[in-house]
Short mmCIF file of C-alpha atoms and ligand atoms in Angstrom, two decimals:
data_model
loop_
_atom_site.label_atom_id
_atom_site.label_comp_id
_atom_site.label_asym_id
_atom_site.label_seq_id
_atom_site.Cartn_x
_atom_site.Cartn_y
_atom_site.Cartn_z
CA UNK A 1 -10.99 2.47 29.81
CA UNK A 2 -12.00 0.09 27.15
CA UNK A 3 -12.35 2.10 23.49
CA UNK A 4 -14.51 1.70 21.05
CA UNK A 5 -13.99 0.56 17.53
CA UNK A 6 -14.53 3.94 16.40
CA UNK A 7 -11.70 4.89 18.86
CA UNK A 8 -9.64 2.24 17.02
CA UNK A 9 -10.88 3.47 13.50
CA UNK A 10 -9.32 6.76 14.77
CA UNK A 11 -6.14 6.33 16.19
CA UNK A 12 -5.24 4.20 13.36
CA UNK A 13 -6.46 6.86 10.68
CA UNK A 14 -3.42 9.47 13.23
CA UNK A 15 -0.82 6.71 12.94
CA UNK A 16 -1.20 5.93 9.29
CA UNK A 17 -2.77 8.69 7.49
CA UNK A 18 -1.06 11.83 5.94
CA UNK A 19 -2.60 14.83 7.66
CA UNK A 20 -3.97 17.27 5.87
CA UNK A 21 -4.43 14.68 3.14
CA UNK A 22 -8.17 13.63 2.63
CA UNK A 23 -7.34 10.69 0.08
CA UNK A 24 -4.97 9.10 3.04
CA UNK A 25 -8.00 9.83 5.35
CA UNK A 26 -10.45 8.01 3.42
CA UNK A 27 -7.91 4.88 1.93
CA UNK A 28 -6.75 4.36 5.76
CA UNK A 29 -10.31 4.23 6.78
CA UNK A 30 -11.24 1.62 4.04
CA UNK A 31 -8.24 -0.11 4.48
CA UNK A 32 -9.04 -0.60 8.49
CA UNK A 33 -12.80 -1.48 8.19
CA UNK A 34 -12.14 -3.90 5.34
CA UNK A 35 -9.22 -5.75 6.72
CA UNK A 36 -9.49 -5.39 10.59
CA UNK A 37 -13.28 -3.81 11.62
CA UNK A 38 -16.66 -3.66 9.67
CA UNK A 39 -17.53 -0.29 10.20
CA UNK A 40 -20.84 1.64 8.40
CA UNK A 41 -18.86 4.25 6.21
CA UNK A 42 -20.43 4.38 2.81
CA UNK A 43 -17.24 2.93 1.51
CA UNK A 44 -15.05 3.20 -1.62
CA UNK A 45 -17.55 2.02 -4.04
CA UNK A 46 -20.53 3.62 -3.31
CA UNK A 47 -17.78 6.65 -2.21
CA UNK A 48 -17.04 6.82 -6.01
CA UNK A 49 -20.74 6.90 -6.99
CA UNK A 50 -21.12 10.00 -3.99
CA UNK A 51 -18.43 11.56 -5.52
CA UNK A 52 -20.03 11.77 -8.76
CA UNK A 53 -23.24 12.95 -8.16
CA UNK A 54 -21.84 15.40 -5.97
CA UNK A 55 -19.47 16.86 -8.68
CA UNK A 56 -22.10 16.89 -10.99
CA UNK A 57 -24.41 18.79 -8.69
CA UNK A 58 -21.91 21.31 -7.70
CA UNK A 59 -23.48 22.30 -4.16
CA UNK A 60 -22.72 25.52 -2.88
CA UNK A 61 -24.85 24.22 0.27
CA UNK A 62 -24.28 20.71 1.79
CA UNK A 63 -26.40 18.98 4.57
CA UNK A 64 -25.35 15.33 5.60
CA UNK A 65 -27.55 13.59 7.97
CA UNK A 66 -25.18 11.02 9.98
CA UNK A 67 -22.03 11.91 10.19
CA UNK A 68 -20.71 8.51 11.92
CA UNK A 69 -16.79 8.79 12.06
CA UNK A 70 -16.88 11.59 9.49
CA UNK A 71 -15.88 9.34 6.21
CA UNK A 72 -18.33 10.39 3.84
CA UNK A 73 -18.02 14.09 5.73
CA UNK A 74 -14.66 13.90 3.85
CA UNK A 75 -15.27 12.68 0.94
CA UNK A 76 -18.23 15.53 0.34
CA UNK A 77 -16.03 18.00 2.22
CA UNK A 78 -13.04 17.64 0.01
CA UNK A 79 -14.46 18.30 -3.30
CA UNK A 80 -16.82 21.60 -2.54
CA UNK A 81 -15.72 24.86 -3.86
CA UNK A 82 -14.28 27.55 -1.95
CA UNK A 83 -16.93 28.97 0.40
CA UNK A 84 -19.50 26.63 -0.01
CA UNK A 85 -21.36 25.57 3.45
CA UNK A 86 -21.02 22.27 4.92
CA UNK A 87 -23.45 20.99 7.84
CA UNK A 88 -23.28 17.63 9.29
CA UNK A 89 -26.07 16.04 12.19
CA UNK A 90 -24.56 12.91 14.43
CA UNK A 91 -26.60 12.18 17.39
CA UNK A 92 -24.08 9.81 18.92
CA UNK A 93 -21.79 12.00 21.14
CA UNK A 94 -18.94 9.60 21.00
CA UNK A 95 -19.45 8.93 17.22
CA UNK A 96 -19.42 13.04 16.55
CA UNK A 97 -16.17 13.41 19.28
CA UNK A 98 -14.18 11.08 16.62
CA UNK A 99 -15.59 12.77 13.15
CA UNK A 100 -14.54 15.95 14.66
CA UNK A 101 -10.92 14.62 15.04
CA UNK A 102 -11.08 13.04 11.79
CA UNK A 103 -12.41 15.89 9.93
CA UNK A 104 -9.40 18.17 11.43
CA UNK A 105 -7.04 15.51 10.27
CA UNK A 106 -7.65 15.59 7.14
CA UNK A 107 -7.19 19.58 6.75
CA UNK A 108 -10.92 20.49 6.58
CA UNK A 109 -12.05 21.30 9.80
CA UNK A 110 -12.73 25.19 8.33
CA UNK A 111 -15.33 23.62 5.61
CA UNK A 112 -17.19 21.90 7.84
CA UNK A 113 -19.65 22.35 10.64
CA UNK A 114 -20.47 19.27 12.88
CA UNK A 115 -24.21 19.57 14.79
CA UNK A 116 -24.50 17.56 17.43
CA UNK A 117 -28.31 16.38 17.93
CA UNK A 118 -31.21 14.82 16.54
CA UNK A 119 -31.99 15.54 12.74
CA UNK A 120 -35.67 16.29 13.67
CA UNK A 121 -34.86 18.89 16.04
CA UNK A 122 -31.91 20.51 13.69
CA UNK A 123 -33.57 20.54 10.38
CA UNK A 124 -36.29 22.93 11.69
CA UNK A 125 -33.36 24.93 13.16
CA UNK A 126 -31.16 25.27 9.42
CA UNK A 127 -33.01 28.46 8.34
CA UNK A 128 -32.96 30.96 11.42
CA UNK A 129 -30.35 29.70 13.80
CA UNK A 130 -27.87 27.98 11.45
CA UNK A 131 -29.12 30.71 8.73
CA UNK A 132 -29.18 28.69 5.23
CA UNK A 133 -31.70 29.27 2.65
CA UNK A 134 -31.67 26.46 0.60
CA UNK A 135 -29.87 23.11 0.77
CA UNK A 136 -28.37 22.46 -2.73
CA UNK A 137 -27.19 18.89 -1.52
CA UNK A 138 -28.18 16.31 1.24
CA UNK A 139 -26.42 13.13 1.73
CA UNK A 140 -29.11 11.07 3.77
CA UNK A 141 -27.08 8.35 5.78
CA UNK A 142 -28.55 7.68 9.16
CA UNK A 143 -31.34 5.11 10.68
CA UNK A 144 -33.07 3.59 7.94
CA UNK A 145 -36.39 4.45 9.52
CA UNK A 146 -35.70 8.32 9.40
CA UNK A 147 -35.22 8.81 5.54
CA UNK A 148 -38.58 9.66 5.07
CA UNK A 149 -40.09 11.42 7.98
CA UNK A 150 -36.74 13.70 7.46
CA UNK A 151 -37.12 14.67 3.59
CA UNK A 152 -41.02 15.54 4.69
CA UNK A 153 -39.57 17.60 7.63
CA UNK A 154 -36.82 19.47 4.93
CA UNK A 155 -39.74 19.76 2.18
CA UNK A 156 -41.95 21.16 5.02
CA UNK A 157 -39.33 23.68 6.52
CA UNK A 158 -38.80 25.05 2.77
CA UNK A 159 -35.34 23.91 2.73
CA UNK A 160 -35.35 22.02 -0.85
CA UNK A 161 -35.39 24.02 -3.93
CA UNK A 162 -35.86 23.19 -7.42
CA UNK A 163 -33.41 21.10 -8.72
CA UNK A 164 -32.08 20.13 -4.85
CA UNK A 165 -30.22 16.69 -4.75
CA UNK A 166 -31.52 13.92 -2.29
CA UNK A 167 -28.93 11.53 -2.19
CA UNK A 168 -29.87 8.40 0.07
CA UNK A 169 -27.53 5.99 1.26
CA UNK A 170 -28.55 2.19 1.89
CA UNK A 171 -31.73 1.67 0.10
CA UNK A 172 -31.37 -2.09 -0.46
CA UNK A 173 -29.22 -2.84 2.26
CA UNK A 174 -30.25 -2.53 5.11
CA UNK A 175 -33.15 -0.95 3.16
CA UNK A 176 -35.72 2.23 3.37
CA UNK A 177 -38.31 1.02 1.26
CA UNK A 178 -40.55 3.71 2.91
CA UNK A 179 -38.47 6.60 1.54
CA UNK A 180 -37.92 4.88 -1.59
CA UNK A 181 -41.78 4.72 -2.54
CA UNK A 182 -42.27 8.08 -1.30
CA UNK A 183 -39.58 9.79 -3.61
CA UNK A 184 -40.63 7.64 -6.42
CA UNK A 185 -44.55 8.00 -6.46
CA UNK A 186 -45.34 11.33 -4.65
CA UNK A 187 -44.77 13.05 -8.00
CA UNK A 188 -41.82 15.77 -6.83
CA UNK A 189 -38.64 14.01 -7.08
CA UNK A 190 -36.93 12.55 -10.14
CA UNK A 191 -35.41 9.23 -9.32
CA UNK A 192 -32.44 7.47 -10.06
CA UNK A 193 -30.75 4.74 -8.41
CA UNK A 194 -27.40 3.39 -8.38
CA UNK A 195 -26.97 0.07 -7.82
CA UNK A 196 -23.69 -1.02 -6.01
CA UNK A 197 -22.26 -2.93 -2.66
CA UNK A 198 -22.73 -2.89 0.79
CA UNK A 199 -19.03 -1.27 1.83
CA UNK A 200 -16.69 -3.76 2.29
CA UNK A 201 -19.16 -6.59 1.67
CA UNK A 202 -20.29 -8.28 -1.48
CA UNK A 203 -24.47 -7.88 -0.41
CA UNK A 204 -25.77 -6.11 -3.01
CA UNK A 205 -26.65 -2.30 -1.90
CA UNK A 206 -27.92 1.25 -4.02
CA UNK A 207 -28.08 4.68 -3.46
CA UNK A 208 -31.14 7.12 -4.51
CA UNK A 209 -30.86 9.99 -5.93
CA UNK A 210 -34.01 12.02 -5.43
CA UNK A 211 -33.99 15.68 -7.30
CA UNK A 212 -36.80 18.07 -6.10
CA UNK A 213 -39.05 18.99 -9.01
CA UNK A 214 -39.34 22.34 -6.59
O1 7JW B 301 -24.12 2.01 5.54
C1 7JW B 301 -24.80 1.44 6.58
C2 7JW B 301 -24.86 0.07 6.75
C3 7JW B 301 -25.57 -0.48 7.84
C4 7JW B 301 -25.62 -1.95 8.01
C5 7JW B 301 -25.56 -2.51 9.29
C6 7JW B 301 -25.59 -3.90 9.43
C7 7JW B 301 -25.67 -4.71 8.31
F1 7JW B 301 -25.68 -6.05 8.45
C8 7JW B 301 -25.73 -4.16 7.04
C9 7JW B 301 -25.71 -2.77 6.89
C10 7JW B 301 -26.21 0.37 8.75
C11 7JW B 301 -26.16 1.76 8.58
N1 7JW B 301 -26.78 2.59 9.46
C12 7JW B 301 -26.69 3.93 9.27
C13 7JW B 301 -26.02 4.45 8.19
N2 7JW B 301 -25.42 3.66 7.29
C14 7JW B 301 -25.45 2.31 7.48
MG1 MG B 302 -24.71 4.06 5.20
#
């Protein structure tokens, strides 16, 4: 049966990697999709700039939308605090099948909960079935032309809270100028963007980082 490249980005993350070790996770990664496979992690540069604003907003409830092969999952997942919630949405079966064996690679399969479906179905599902309150953190990574109906749909289930982090991956390249004008003019986010790279590419690329005004 042919495999896939995220099938390749996996088995070389179990023959190279450290398990239990989420640094090894994420350098073996990088090291595979910049020397061997482009793949769409969010990369070690922008990575470093996730890490940051995530430290700094100190989440004790995480929502990523696009989990892919679970690279940024483990770069968020490895720096929350003890008993903090982490939820992740992949529509892709085969994408979430490998971020599941990543995540449990790299020791962290207990900090993280992988939802399998489409972000407009789960995000009206967080509060009652997957019972959070408020999401302190969202790391916004999937199609380009979902950034902004989802933020309406998490504003509109009550899920964002003053002071709530909107972090937004790919807002040059390959661009979501829709989201971008609505978190910059709509009057209840504070805005900052971070100019970088596209991962393992030099195209210039930036993340957002939309705050709720609440
Ligand atoms: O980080 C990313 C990069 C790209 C992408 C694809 C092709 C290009 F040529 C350039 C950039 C697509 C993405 N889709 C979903 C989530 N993240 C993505
Ligand atoms: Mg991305």
């Amino acid at each position: 049966m042919s495999e896939t490249k995220e099938q390749r980005v996996l088995q070389f993350v179990l023959q190279n990697a450290i398990r239990g070790d989420p640094k090894s996770v994420i350098d073996n990664i990088d090291k595979y999709c910049s020397q061997r496979e482009w793949a769409m992690n969010v990369g070690d540069q922008k990575g470093l700039i996730l890490d940051n604003v995530l430290k700094e907003s100190n989440p004790n409830t995480v929502l990523e939308l696009g989990t892919y092969c679970g690279y940024s999952t483990v770069r968020i997942a490895r720096l929350l605090k003890p008993g903090a919630r982490f939820l992740t949405v992949e529509f892709n079966p085969a994408f979430a099948a490998v971020a599941k064996q990543i995540i449990e690679f790299a020791g962290l399969k207990d900090k993280v909960q992988v939802i399998e479906g489409n972000t407009q179905d789960i995000i009206p599902q967080l509060k009652k079935k997957y019972e959070v309150d408020k999401l302190d953190f969202v790391f916004v990574d999937h199609w380009k032309d979902k950034y902004l109906p989802d933020t309406q749909l998490l504003e509109k289930c009550g899920l964002l809270a003053k002071g709530s982090v909107v972090l937004a991956d790919n807002v040059i390249t390959p661009g979501a100028p829709e989201f971008l004008k609505y978190v910059r003019t709509c009057g209840r986010y504070d805005c900052t963007n971070y100019p970088s790279f596209l991962e393992y590419m030099d195209e210039r690329d930036a993340l957002e980082k939309a705050v709720f005004r609440g």
